[in-house]
Coordinates of N, CA and C in Angstrom, one line a residue:
M1 N 4.1 29.7 36.8 CA 2.9 30.2 36.0 C 2.8 29.3 34.7
T2 N 1.6 28.9 34.4 CA 1.2 28.2 33.2 C 1.3 29.2 32.0
I3 N 1.9 28.8 31.0 CA 2.1 29.7 29.8 C 1.5 29.0 28.6
I4 N 0.6 29.8 27.9 CA -0.2 29.2 26.8 C 0.2 30.0 25.5
V5 N 0.3 29.3 24.4 CA 0.5 29.9 23.1 C -0.8 29.7 22.3
V6 N -1.3 30.8 21.8 CA -2.6 30.8 21.1 C -2.3 31.4 19.7
T7 N -2.4 30.6 18.6 CA -2.3 31.1 17.3 C -3.5 31.8 16.9
G8 N -3.3 32.9 16.1 CA -4.5 33.7 15.6 C -5.2 34.3 16.8
G9 N -4.4 34.9 17.7 CA -4.9 35.4 19.0 C -5.3 36.9 18.9
S10 N -5.3 37.5 17.7 CA -5.5 38.9 17.7 C -7.0 39.3 17.6
R11 N -7.8 38.3 17.3 CA -9.3 38.6 17.1 C -10.1 37.3 17.3
G12 N -11.4 37.4 17.3 CA -12.3 36.3 17.4 C -12.1 35.3 18.5
L13 N -12.1 34.0 18.2 CA -12.0 33.0 19.2 C -10.6 33.0 19.8
G14 N -9.6 33.3 19.0 CA -8.2 33.4 19.6 C -8.1 34.4 20.6
A15 N -8.6 35.6 20.3 CA -8.5 36.7 21.3 C -9.3 36.4 22.6
A16 N -10.5 35.8 22.4 CA -11.3 35.4 23.5 C -10.6 34.3 24.4
T17 N -9.9 33.4 23.7 CA -9.2 32.4 24.4 C -8.0 33.0 25.2
A18 N -7.3 33.9 24.5 CA -6.2 34.6 25.2 C -6.6 35.3 26.5
R19 N -7.7 36.0 26.4 CA -8.3 36.8 27.5 C -8.7 35.8 28.6
A20 N -9.4 34.7 28.2 CA -9.9 33.8 29.2 C -8.8 33.1 29.9
C21 N -7.7 32.8 29.2 CA -6.5 32.1 29.9 C -5.9 33.1 30.8
A22 N -5.8 34.4 30.4 CA -5.2 35.4 31.3 C -6.0 35.6 32.6
N23 N -7.3 35.5 32.4 CA -8.2 35.6 33.6 C -8.1 34.5 34.6
R24 N -7.5 33.4 34.1 CA -7.2 32.3 35.0 C -5.8 32.3 35.5
G25 N -5.1 33.4 35.3 CA -3.8 33.5 35.8 C -2.7 33.0 34.9
M26 N -3.0 32.6 33.7 CA -2.0 32.1 32.8 C -1.3 33.2 32.0
G27 N 0.0 33.0 31.7 CA 0.7 33.8 30.8 C 0.3 33.5 29.4
V28 N 0.3 34.4 28.5 CA -0.2 34.2 27.1 C 0.8 34.7 26.1
V29 N 1.1 33.9 25.1 CA 1.8 34.3 23.9 C 0.7 34.2 22.8
L30 N 0.3 35.3 22.2 CA -0.7 35.2 21.1 C 0.0 35.6 19.8
T31 N -0.4 34.9 18.7 CA 0.2 35.2 17.5 C -0.8 36.0 16.6
Y32 N -0.2 36.7 15.6 CA -1.0 37.4 14.7 C -0.3 37.3 13.3
N33 N -1.1 37.6 12.2 CA -0.5 37.5 10.9 C -0.6 38.9 10.3
A34 N -1.8 39.4 10.0 CA -2.0 40.6 9.3 C -2.3 41.9 10.1
S35 N -2.6 41.7 11.4 CA -3.1 42.8 12.2 C -2.3 42.9 13.5
P36 N -1.2 43.5 13.5 CA -0.4 43.7 14.8 C -1.2 44.7 15.7
E37 N -1.9 45.6 15.2 CA -2.7 46.5 16.0 C -3.7 45.8 16.8
S38 N -4.4 44.9 16.2 CA -5.4 44.1 17.0 C -4.8 43.3 18.0
A39 N -3.6 42.7 17.7 CA -2.9 41.9 18.7 C -2.5 42.7 19.9
M40 N -2.0 43.9 19.6 CA -1.6 44.7 20.7 C -2.7 45.2 21.6
R41 N -3.9 45.3 21.0 CA -5.1 45.7 21.8 C -5.4 44.5 22.8
V42 N -5.3 43.3 22.3 CA -5.5 42.2 23.2 C -4.4 42.1 24.3
V43 N -3.2 42.4 23.9 CA -2.1 42.4 24.9 C -2.4 43.5 26.0
D44 N -2.8 44.7 25.5 CA -3.1 45.8 26.4 C -4.2 45.5 27.3
D45 N -5.3 44.8 26.8 CA -6.4 44.4 27.7 C -5.9 43.5 28.8
I46 N -5.1 42.5 28.4 CA -4.6 41.6 29.4 C -3.7 42.2 30.4
T47 N -2.8 43.0 30.0 CA -1.9 43.7 31.0 C -2.7 44.7 31.8
A48 N -3.7 45.3 31.3 CA -4.5 46.3 32.1 C -5.2 45.5 33.2
G49 N -5.5 44.3 33.0 CA -6.2 43.5 34.0 C -5.2 42.8 34.9
G50 N -3.9 43.1 34.8 CA -2.9 42.5 35.7 C -2.3 41.2 35.2
G51 N -2.6 40.9 34.0 CA -2.0 39.7 33.4 C -0.7 40.0 32.6
T52 N -0.2 38.9 32.0 CA 1.1 39.0 31.2 C 0.8 38.4 29.9
A53 N 1.2 39.2 28.8 CA 1.0 38.6 27.5 C 2.0 39.2 26.5
V54 N 2.3 38.5 25.5 CA 3.2 38.9 24.5 C 2.6 38.5 23.1
A55 N 2.8 39.4 22.1 CA 2.3 39.1 20.8 C 3.5 38.9 19.8
L56 N 3.4 37.8 19.0 CA 4.5 37.5 18.1 C 3.9 37.3 16.7
P57 N 4.5 37.7 15.6 CA 4.0 37.4 14.3 C 4.2 36.0 13.9
L58 N 3.2 35.4 13.2 CA 3.3 34.1 12.7 C 2.3 33.9 11.5
N59 N 2.8 33.3 10.4 CA 1.9 32.9 9.3 C 1.9 31.4 9.3
V60 N 0.8 30.9 9.8 CA 0.7 29.4 9.9 C 0.6 28.7 8.6
A61 N 0.5 29.4 7.5 CA 0.6 28.8 6.2 C 2.0 28.6 5.7
D62 N 2.9 29.2 6.4 CA 4.3 29.2 5.9 C 5.2 28.3 6.8
V63 N 5.2 27.1 6.5 CA 5.9 26.1 7.3 C 7.4 26.5 7.4
A64 N 8.0 27.0 6.4 CA 9.4 27.4 6.4 C 9.8 28.4 7.5
S65 N 8.8 29.2 7.9 CA 9.0 30.2 8.9 C 8.9 29.7 10.4
F66 N 8.5 28.4 10.5 CA 8.3 27.9 11.9 C 9.5 27.9 12.8
G67 N 10.7 27.5 12.2 CA 11.9 27.5 13.0 C 12.2 28.9 13.5
E68 N 12.0 29.9 12.7 CA 12.3 31.3 13.2 C 11.3 31.7 14.3
F69 N 10.0 31.2 14.1 CA 9.0 31.5 15.2 C 9.4 30.8 16.5
R70 N 9.9 29.6 16.4 CA 10.3 28.8 17.6 C 11.4 29.6 18.3
D71 N 12.3 30.2 17.6 CA 13.4 30.9 18.2 C 12.9 32.2 18.8
S72 N 11.9 32.9 18.2 CA 11.3 34.1 18.8 C 10.5 33.7 20.0
L73 N 9.8 32.6 20.0 CA 9.1 32.2 21.1 C 10.0 31.9 22.3
R74 N 11.1 31.1 22.0 CA 12.1 30.8 23.1 C 12.6 32.1 23.7
A75 N 12.9 33.1 22.9 CA 13.4 34.4 23.4 C 12.4 35.1 24.3
A76 N 11.1 35.0 23.8 CA 10.0 35.7 24.6 C 9.8 35.0 25.9
L77 N 9.8 33.7 25.9 CA 9.6 32.9 27.2 C 10.7 33.3 28.2
S78 N 11.9 33.4 27.7 CA 13.1 33.7 28.6 C 13.0 35.1 29.1
A79 N 12.7 36.1 28.2 CA 12.6 37.5 28.6 C 11.5 37.8 29.5
T80 N 10.3 37.2 29.3 CA 9.1 37.6 30.0 C 8.8 36.8 31.2
W81 N 9.1 35.5 31.1 CA 8.7 34.6 32.2 C 9.9 33.8 32.8
Q82 N 11.1 34.1 32.3 CA 12.3 33.3 32.7 C 12.1 31.8 32.6
R83 N 11.4 31.4 31.6 CA 11.1 30.0 31.3 C 11.8 29.6 30.0
E84 N 12.1 28.3 29.9 CA 12.6 27.7 28.6 C 11.5 26.9 27.9
E85 N 10.3 26.7 28.6 CA 9.3 25.9 28.0 C 7.9 26.7 28.2
F86 N 6.9 26.2 27.4 CA 5.6 26.7 27.6 C 4.7 25.4 27.9
D87 N 3.4 25.7 28.3 CA 2.6 24.6 28.8 C 1.4 24.2 28.0
G88 N 1.0 25.0 27.1 CA -0.2 24.7 26.3 C -0.1 25.4 24.9
L89 N -0.5 24.7 23.9 CA -0.6 25.2 22.5 C -2.0 25.1 22.0
V90 N -2.6 26.2 21.6 CA -3.9 26.3 21.0 C -3.8 26.6 19.5
N91 N -4.0 25.6 18.7 CA -4.0 25.8 17.2 C -5.3 26.3 16.8
N92 N -5.4 27.6 16.7 CA -6.7 28.3 16.5 C -6.7 29.0 15.2
A93 N -5.6 29.5 14.7 CA -5.6 30.4 13.5 C -6.3 29.8 12.3
G94 N -7.1 30.6 11.7 CA -7.8 30.1 10.5 C -8.6 31.2 9.8
Y95 N -9.2 30.8 8.7 CA -10.1 31.7 8.0 C -11.1 30.8 7.2
G96 N -12.2 31.4 6.7 CA -13.2 30.7 6.0 C -13.5 31.2 4.6
E97 N -13.8 30.3 3.7 CA -14.3 30.7 2.4 C -15.5 29.8 2.1
F98 N -16.5 30.4 1.4 CA -17.8 29.8 1.1 C -17.9 29.6 -0.4
T99 N -17.5 28.4 -0.8 CA -17.6 28.1 -2.3 C -18.1 26.6 -2.5
P100 N -19.1 26.4 -3.3 CA -19.5 25.0 -3.6 C -18.4 24.2 -4.1
I101 N -18.4 22.9 -3.9 CA -17.4 22.0 -4.4 C -17.1 22.2 -5.9
A102 N -18.2 22.3 -6.6 CA -18.0 22.4 -8.1 C -17.2 23.6 -8.5
S103 N -17.1 24.6 -7.6 CA -16.4 25.9 -8.0 C -15.1 26.1 -7.3
V104 N -14.7 25.2 -6.4 CA -13.5 25.4 -5.6 C -12.2 25.3 -6.5
T105 N -11.3 26.3 -6.4 CA -10.1 26.2 -7.2 C -9.0 25.5 -6.4
E106 N -8.0 25.1 -7.1 CA -6.9 24.5 -6.4 C -6.2 25.4 -5.4
A107 N -6.1 26.7 -5.8 CA -5.5 27.7 -4.9 C -6.3 27.9 -3.6
Q108 N -7.7 27.9 -3.7 CA -8.5 27.9 -2.5 C -8.3 26.7 -1.7
F109 N -8.3 25.5 -2.3 CA -8.1 24.3 -1.6 C -6.8 24.3 -0.8
D110 N -5.7 24.6 -1.6 CA -4.4 24.6 -0.9 C -4.3 25.6 0.2
G111 N -4.9 26.8 0.0 CA -4.8 27.8 1.1 C -5.5 27.4 2.3
L112 N -6.6 26.8 2.2 CA -7.3 26.3 3.4 C -6.6 25.1 4.0
F113 N -6.1 24.2 3.2 CA -5.3 23.0 3.7 C -4.1 23.5 4.5
N114 N -3.3 24.5 3.9 CA -2.1 24.9 4.6 C -2.4 25.5 6.0
V115 N -3.5 26.2 6.1 CA -3.7 26.9 7.4 C -4.4 26.0 8.4
H116 N -5.3 25.1 7.9 CA -6.1 24.4 8.9 C -5.6 23.0 9.2
L117 N -4.7 22.4 8.4 CA -4.2 21.1 8.7 C -2.7 21.0 8.6
K118 N -2.1 21.4 7.5 CA -0.7 21.3 7.4 C 0.0 22.2 8.4
G119 N -0.5 23.4 8.5 CA 0.1 24.3 9.5 C 0.1 23.8 10.9
P120 N -1.0 23.5 11.4 CA -1.1 22.9 12.8 C -0.2 21.7 13.0
F121 N -0.2 20.8 12.0 CA 0.7 19.6 12.1 C 2.1 20.0 12.3
F122 N 2.7 20.8 11.4 CA 4.1 21.1 11.4 C 4.5 22.1 12.5
L123 N 3.5 23.0 12.8 CA 3.8 23.9 13.9 C 3.9 23.2 15.3
T124 N 3.0 22.2 15.5 CA 3.1 21.4 16.7 C 4.4 20.6 16.7
Q125 N 4.8 20.0 15.6 CA 6.0 19.3 15.5 C 7.2 20.2 15.8
T126 N 7.2 21.4 15.3 CA 8.3 22.3 15.5 C 8.5 22.8 17.0
L127 N 7.3 22.9 17.6 CA 7.3 23.5 19.0 C 7.4 22.4 20.1
L128 N 7.3 21.1 19.7 CA 7.4 20.1 20.7 C 8.6 20.1 21.6
P129 N 9.8 20.5 21.2 CA 10.9 20.6 22.1 C 10.7 21.7 23.2
L130 N 9.8 22.6 22.9 CA 9.6 23.7 23.9 C 8.3 23.5 24.7
L131 N 7.5 22.5 24.4 CA 6.3 22.1 25.1 C 6.6 21.3 26.3
A132 N 6.3 21.7 27.5 CA 6.7 21.0 28.7 C 6.0 19.7 28.8
D133 N 6.7 18.7 29.4 CA 6.0 17.4 29.8 C 4.8 17.7 30.6
G134 N 3.7 17.0 30.4 CA 2.5 17.3 31.1 C 1.7 18.4 30.5
G135 N 2.1 18.9 29.4 CA 1.5 20.0 28.7 C 0.2 19.6 28.0
H136 N -0.3 20.5 27.2 CA -1.7 20.3 26.6 C -1.7 20.9 25.2
I137 N -2.3 20.2 24.2 CA -2.5 20.8 22.9 C -4.1 20.8 22.7
V138 N -4.5 22.0 22.3 CA -6.0 22.1 21.9 C -6.1 22.6 20.5
N139 N -6.7 21.8 19.7 CA -6.9 22.1 18.2 C -8.3 22.6 18.0
M140 N -8.5 23.6 17.2 CA -9.8 24.2 16.9 C -10.4 23.5 15.7
T141 N -11.4 22.7 15.9 CA -12.1 22.1 14.7 C -13.4 22.9 14.4
S142 N -14.4 22.2 14.1 CA -15.7 22.9 13.7 C -16.8 22.0 13.7
A143 N -18.0 22.5 14.1 CA -19.2 21.7 14.0 C -19.6 21.4 12.5
T144 N -18.9 22.0 11.6 CA -19.2 21.7 10.2 C -18.6 20.3 9.8
T145 N -17.8 19.7 10.7 CA -17.4 18.4 10.4 C -18.5 17.4 10.7
R146 N -19.5 17.8 11.5 CA -20.6 16.9 11.9 C -21.8 17.2 11.0
V147 N -22.0 18.5 10.7 CA -23.2 19.0 10.0 C -22.7 19.5 8.6
A148 N -23.2 18.9 7.5 CA -22.7 19.3 6.2 C -23.4 20.6 5.8
T149 N -22.6 21.6 5.8 CA -23.0 23.0 5.4 C -22.6 23.3 4.0
P150 N -23.5 23.4 3.1 CA -23.0 23.7 1.7 C -22.1 24.9 1.6
G151 N -21.0 24.6 0.8 CA -20.1 25.7 0.6 C -18.8 25.7 1.4
V152 N -18.7 24.8 2.4 CA -17.5 24.8 3.2 C -16.8 23.4 3.2
A153 N -17.0 22.7 2.1 CA -16.4 21.3 2.1 C -14.9 21.3 2.3
P154 N -14.1 22.1 1.7 CA -12.6 22.0 2.0 C -12.3 22.3 3.4
Y155 N -12.9 23.4 3.9 CA -12.7 23.9 5.3 C -13.1 22.7 6.3
A156 N -14.3 22.2 6.1 CA -14.7 21.2 7.0 C -13.9 19.9 6.9
S157 N -13.5 19.6 5.7 CA -12.7 18.4 5.5 C -11.3 18.5 6.3
F158 N -10.7 19.6 6.2 CA -9.4 19.8 6.9 C -9.6 19.9 8.4
K159 N -10.7 20.5 8.8 CA -11.0 20.5 10.3 C -11.3 19.1 10.7
G160 N -11.9 18.3 9.9 CA -12.1 16.9 10.3 C -10.8 16.1 10.4
G161 N -9.9 16.4 9.5 CA -8.6 15.8 9.6 C -7.8 16.3 10.8
L162 N -8.0 17.5 11.2 CA -7.4 18.0 12.5 C -8.0 17.3 13.7
G163 N -9.2 16.9 13.6 CA -9.8 16.1 14.7 C -9.2 14.7 14.8
V164 N -8.9 14.1 13.7 CA -8.2 12.8 13.6 C -6.8 13.0 14.2
L165 N -6.1 14.0 13.7 CA -4.7 14.3 14.2 C -4.7 14.5 15.7
T166 N -5.7 15.0 16.3 CA -5.8 15.2 17.7 C -5.6 13.9 18.5
R167 N -6.4 12.9 18.0 CA -6.3 11.6 18.6 C -4.9 11.0 18.5
Y168 N -4.3 11.1 17.3 CA -2.9 10.6 17.2 C -1.9 11.4 18.0
Q169 N -2.1 12.7 18.2 CA -1.2 13.5 19.1 C -1.3 12.9 20.5
A170 N -2.6 12.7 20.9 CA -2.8 12.2 22.3 C -2.1 10.8 22.5
K171 N -2.1 10.0 21.5 CA -1.5 8.7 21.5 C 0.0 8.8 21.5
E172 N 0.6 9.5 20.6 CA 2.0 9.6 20.5 C 2.7 10.4 21.5
F173 N 2.0 11.4 22.1 CA 2.7 12.3 23.0 C 2.3 11.9 24.5
G174 N 1.5 10.9 24.6 CA 1.1 10.5 26.0 C 2.2 10.1 26.9
E175 N 3.3 9.5 26.3 CA 4.4 9.1 27.1 C 5.1 10.3 27.8
R176 N 4.9 11.5 27.3 CA 5.4 12.7 27.9 C 4.3 13.3 28.8
G177 N 3.2 12.7 29.0 CA 2.1 13.3 29.8 C 1.4 14.4 29.1
I178 N 1.6 14.6 27.8 CA 1.0 15.7 27.0 C -0.4 15.2 26.6
R179 N -1.4 16.0 26.9 CA -2.8 15.7 26.5 C -3.0 16.5 25.1
A180 N -4.0 16.0 24.4 CA -4.4 16.6 23.1 C -5.9 16.5 23.0
N181 N -6.6 17.6 22.9 CA -8.1 17.6 22.7 C -8.4 18.6 21.6
A182 N -9.6 18.5 21.1 CA -10.1 19.5 20.1 C -11.4 20.1 20.6
I183 N -11.6 21.4 20.3 CA -12.8 22.1 20.5 C -13.5 22.3 19.2
S184 N -14.8 22.0 19.1 CA -15.5 22.1 17.9 C -16.7 23.2 18.1
P185 N -16.4 24.4 17.7 CA -17.4 25.4 17.9 C -18.6 25.3 16.9
G186 N -19.8 25.7 17.3 CA -20.9 25.8 16.3 C -20.9 27.2 15.8
P187 N -22.1 27.7 15.4 CA -22.2 29.1 15.0 C -21.8 30.1 16.1
I188 N -20.8 30.9 15.8 CA -20.3 31.9 16.7 C -20.2 33.3 16.1
R189 N -20.5 34.3 16.8 CA -20.5 35.6 16.3 C -19.0 36.1 16.1
T190 N -18.4 35.8 15.0 CA -17.0 36.2 14.8 C -16.9 36.8 13.3
E191 N -15.7 37.2 12.9 CA -15.5 37.7 11.6 C -15.2 36.6 10.6
L192 N -15.2 35.4 11.0 CA -14.8 34.3 10.1 C -15.7 34.2 8.9
G193 N -15.1 34.1 7.7 CA -15.9 34.1 6.5 C -16.7 35.3 6.2
G194 N -16.2 36.5 6.8 CA -16.9 37.7 6.6 C -18.0 38.1 7.6
G195 N -18.1 37.2 8.6 CA -19.1 37.5 9.6 C -20.5 37.0 9.3
L196 N -21.5 37.3 10.2 CA -22.8 36.9 10.0 C -23.8 38.0 9.6
T197 N -24.5 37.8 8.5 CA -25.6 38.8 8.2 C -26.7 38.5 9.2
D198 N -27.6 39.5 9.3 CA -28.8 39.3 10.2 C -29.6 38.1 9.8
E199 N -29.8 37.9 8.5 CA -30.6 36.8 8.0 C -29.9 35.5 8.3
F200 N -28.6 35.4 8.0 CA -27.9 34.1 8.3 C -27.9 33.8 9.8
E201 N -27.7 34.8 10.6 CA -27.7 34.6 12.0 C -29.0 34.1 12.5
A202 N -30.1 34.6 12.0 CA -31.5 34.2 12.4 C -31.7 32.7 12.0
A203 N -31.2 32.3 10.8 CA -31.3 31.0 10.4 C -30.5 30.0 11.3
L204 N -29.3 30.4 11.6 CA -28.5 29.6 12.5 C -29.1 29.5 13.9
A205 N -29.6 30.6 14.4 CA -30.3 30.6 15.7 C -31.5 29.6 15.7
A206 N -32.2 29.6 14.6 CA -33.4 28.7 14.6 C -33.0 27.3 14.6
Q207 N -31.7 26.9 14.2 CA -31.3 25.6 14.1 C -30.6 25.1 15.4
T208 N -30.5 26.0 16.4 CA -29.8 25.8 17.7 C -30.8 25.7 18.8
A209 N -30.6 24.7 19.6 CA -31.5 24.4 20.7 C -31.7 25.6 21.7
L210 N -30.7 26.3 21.9 CA -30.7 27.5 22.8 C -31.2 28.8 22.1
G211 N -31.5 28.7 20.8 CA -32.2 29.7 20.1 C -31.3 31.0 19.8
R212 N -30.0 30.8 19.7 CA -29.2 32.0 19.4 C -27.8 31.4 18.9
V213 N -27.0 32.3 18.4 CA -25.6 31.9 18.1 C -24.8 32.2 19.3
G214 N -23.6 31.6 19.3 CA -22.7 31.8 20.5 C -21.8 33.0 20.4
E215 N -21.2 33.4 21.5 CA -20.3 34.5 21.6 C -18.9 33.9 21.7
P216 N -17.9 34.6 21.2 CA -16.5 34.1 21.3 C -16.1 33.7 22.7
D217 N -16.4 34.5 23.7 CA -16.0 34.2 25.1 C -16.6 32.9 25.6
E218 N -17.7 32.5 25.0 CA -18.3 31.2 25.5 C -17.5 30.0 25.0
V219 N -16.7 30.2 24.0 CA -15.8 29.2 23.5 C -14.4 29.4 24.3
G220 N -14.0 30.6 24.4 CA -12.7 30.9 25.0 C -12.6 30.4 26.5
T221 N -13.7 30.5 27.2 CA -13.7 30.0 28.6 C -13.6 28.5 28.7
V222 N -14.2 27.8 27.7 CA -14.1 26.4 27.7 C -12.7 25.9 27.4
I223 N -12.0 26.6 26.5 CA -10.7 26.2 26.2 C -9.8 26.5 27.4
A224 N -9.9 27.6 28.0 CA -9.1 28.0 29.2 C -9.3 26.9 30.3
S225 N -10.6 26.5 30.5 CA -10.8 25.5 31.5 C -10.2 24.1 31.1
L226 N -10.3 23.8 29.8 CA -9.7 22.6 29.3 C -8.1 22.6 29.5
L227 N -7.5 23.7 29.4 CA -6.1 23.8 29.6 C -5.7 23.8 31.0
S228 N -6.6 23.9 31.9 CA -6.3 23.9 33.4 C -6.2 22.5 33.9
D229 N -5.7 22.4 35.2 CA -5.7 21.1 35.8 C -7.1 20.6 36.2
D230 N -8.1 21.5 36.1 CA -9.4 21.1 36.4 C -9.9 19.9 35.5
N231 N -9.3 19.9 34.3 CA -9.7 18.8 33.3 C -8.5 18.0 32.9
R232 N -7.7 17.7 33.8 CA -6.4 17.0 33.4 C -6.7 15.5 33.0
W233 N -7.9 15.0 33.2 CA -8.1 13.6 32.8 C -8.9 13.5 31.5
I234 N -9.1 14.7 30.9 CA -9.8 14.7 29.5 C -8.7 14.6 28.5
N235 N -8.8 13.7 27.6 CA -7.7 13.5 26.6 C -8.3 12.8 25.4
A236 N -7.8 13.2 24.2 CA -8.1 12.6 22.9 C -9.6 12.8 22.5
Q237 N -10.2 13.9 23.0 CA -11.6 14.1 22.8 C -11.8 15.3 21.9
T238 N -13.0 15.3 21.2 CA -13.5 16.5 20.5 C -14.7 17.0 21.2
I239 N -14.7 18.2 21.7 CA -15.8 18.7 22.5 C -16.5 19.8 21.7
E240 N -17.8 19.5 21.4 CA -18.5 20.5 20.6 C -19.1 21.6 21.6
V241 N -18.9 22.8 21.2 CA -19.3 24.0 22.0 C -20.3 24.7 21.1
A242 N -21.5 24.4 21.1 CA -22.4 24.8 20.0 C -23.9 25.1 20.5
G243 N -24.2 25.1 21.8 CA -25.5 25.4 22.2 C -26.6 24.5 21.7
G244 N -26.2 23.3 21.2 CA -27.2 22.3 20.7 C -27.5 22.6 19.3
Y245 N -26.5 22.7 18.4 CA -26.7 23.1 17.0 C -27.1 21.8 16.2
I246 N -28.2 21.9 15.6 CA -28.8 20.8 14.8 C -28.7 19.5 15.5
I247 N -29.5 19.4 16.5 CA -29.5 18.1 17.3 C -30.9 17.4 17.1

């Protein structure tokens, strides 16, 4: 069985990805930070559908905790699937803040950097010994790296850096047959940044060729497909999943 680790899998795009992977017959390890109850609801949904899932705590901003997480992951893999390795890592965990460049504080900058770039960098490094040869890394970036949206400069900058890191991961891990790709969602109906007001959603929909914002499962199913052998020749790419946002 293919086993996937999804960070930030308790809600939003992470939860949708976890469910989509399970629907394809993959085992799922999803992580949570502040909401174990939400994580267990996702696990219960997956198991109710005949799948297998485990939820583990992880703060992607705390690099010092990654070794402990690796040990917990190793134990969960052995106990649940009798495996020593997993097959795919989805670096999804994140949050949003909307502040103009002139008002961004150092604390805000560092918080976003730690979660969206530093965390994925060192978490991937820490988990590499457990990632099977021929595995796959999927990094969650954002359409804000292509379209300058006022108020999200630090977030978009670090997501852009994650896109660059994706290409380097593909290059450096290629000798092990490990692929690395990025998914770049456009406007999606999630709780990121406090969610969408009716007015903001209408404005985003008007800027999208398909005339609406996306749903989390429309991103999750793309990630699950990318993790499968169906797309084993896609590597070092950033794929925008945005319904034609500002084209």
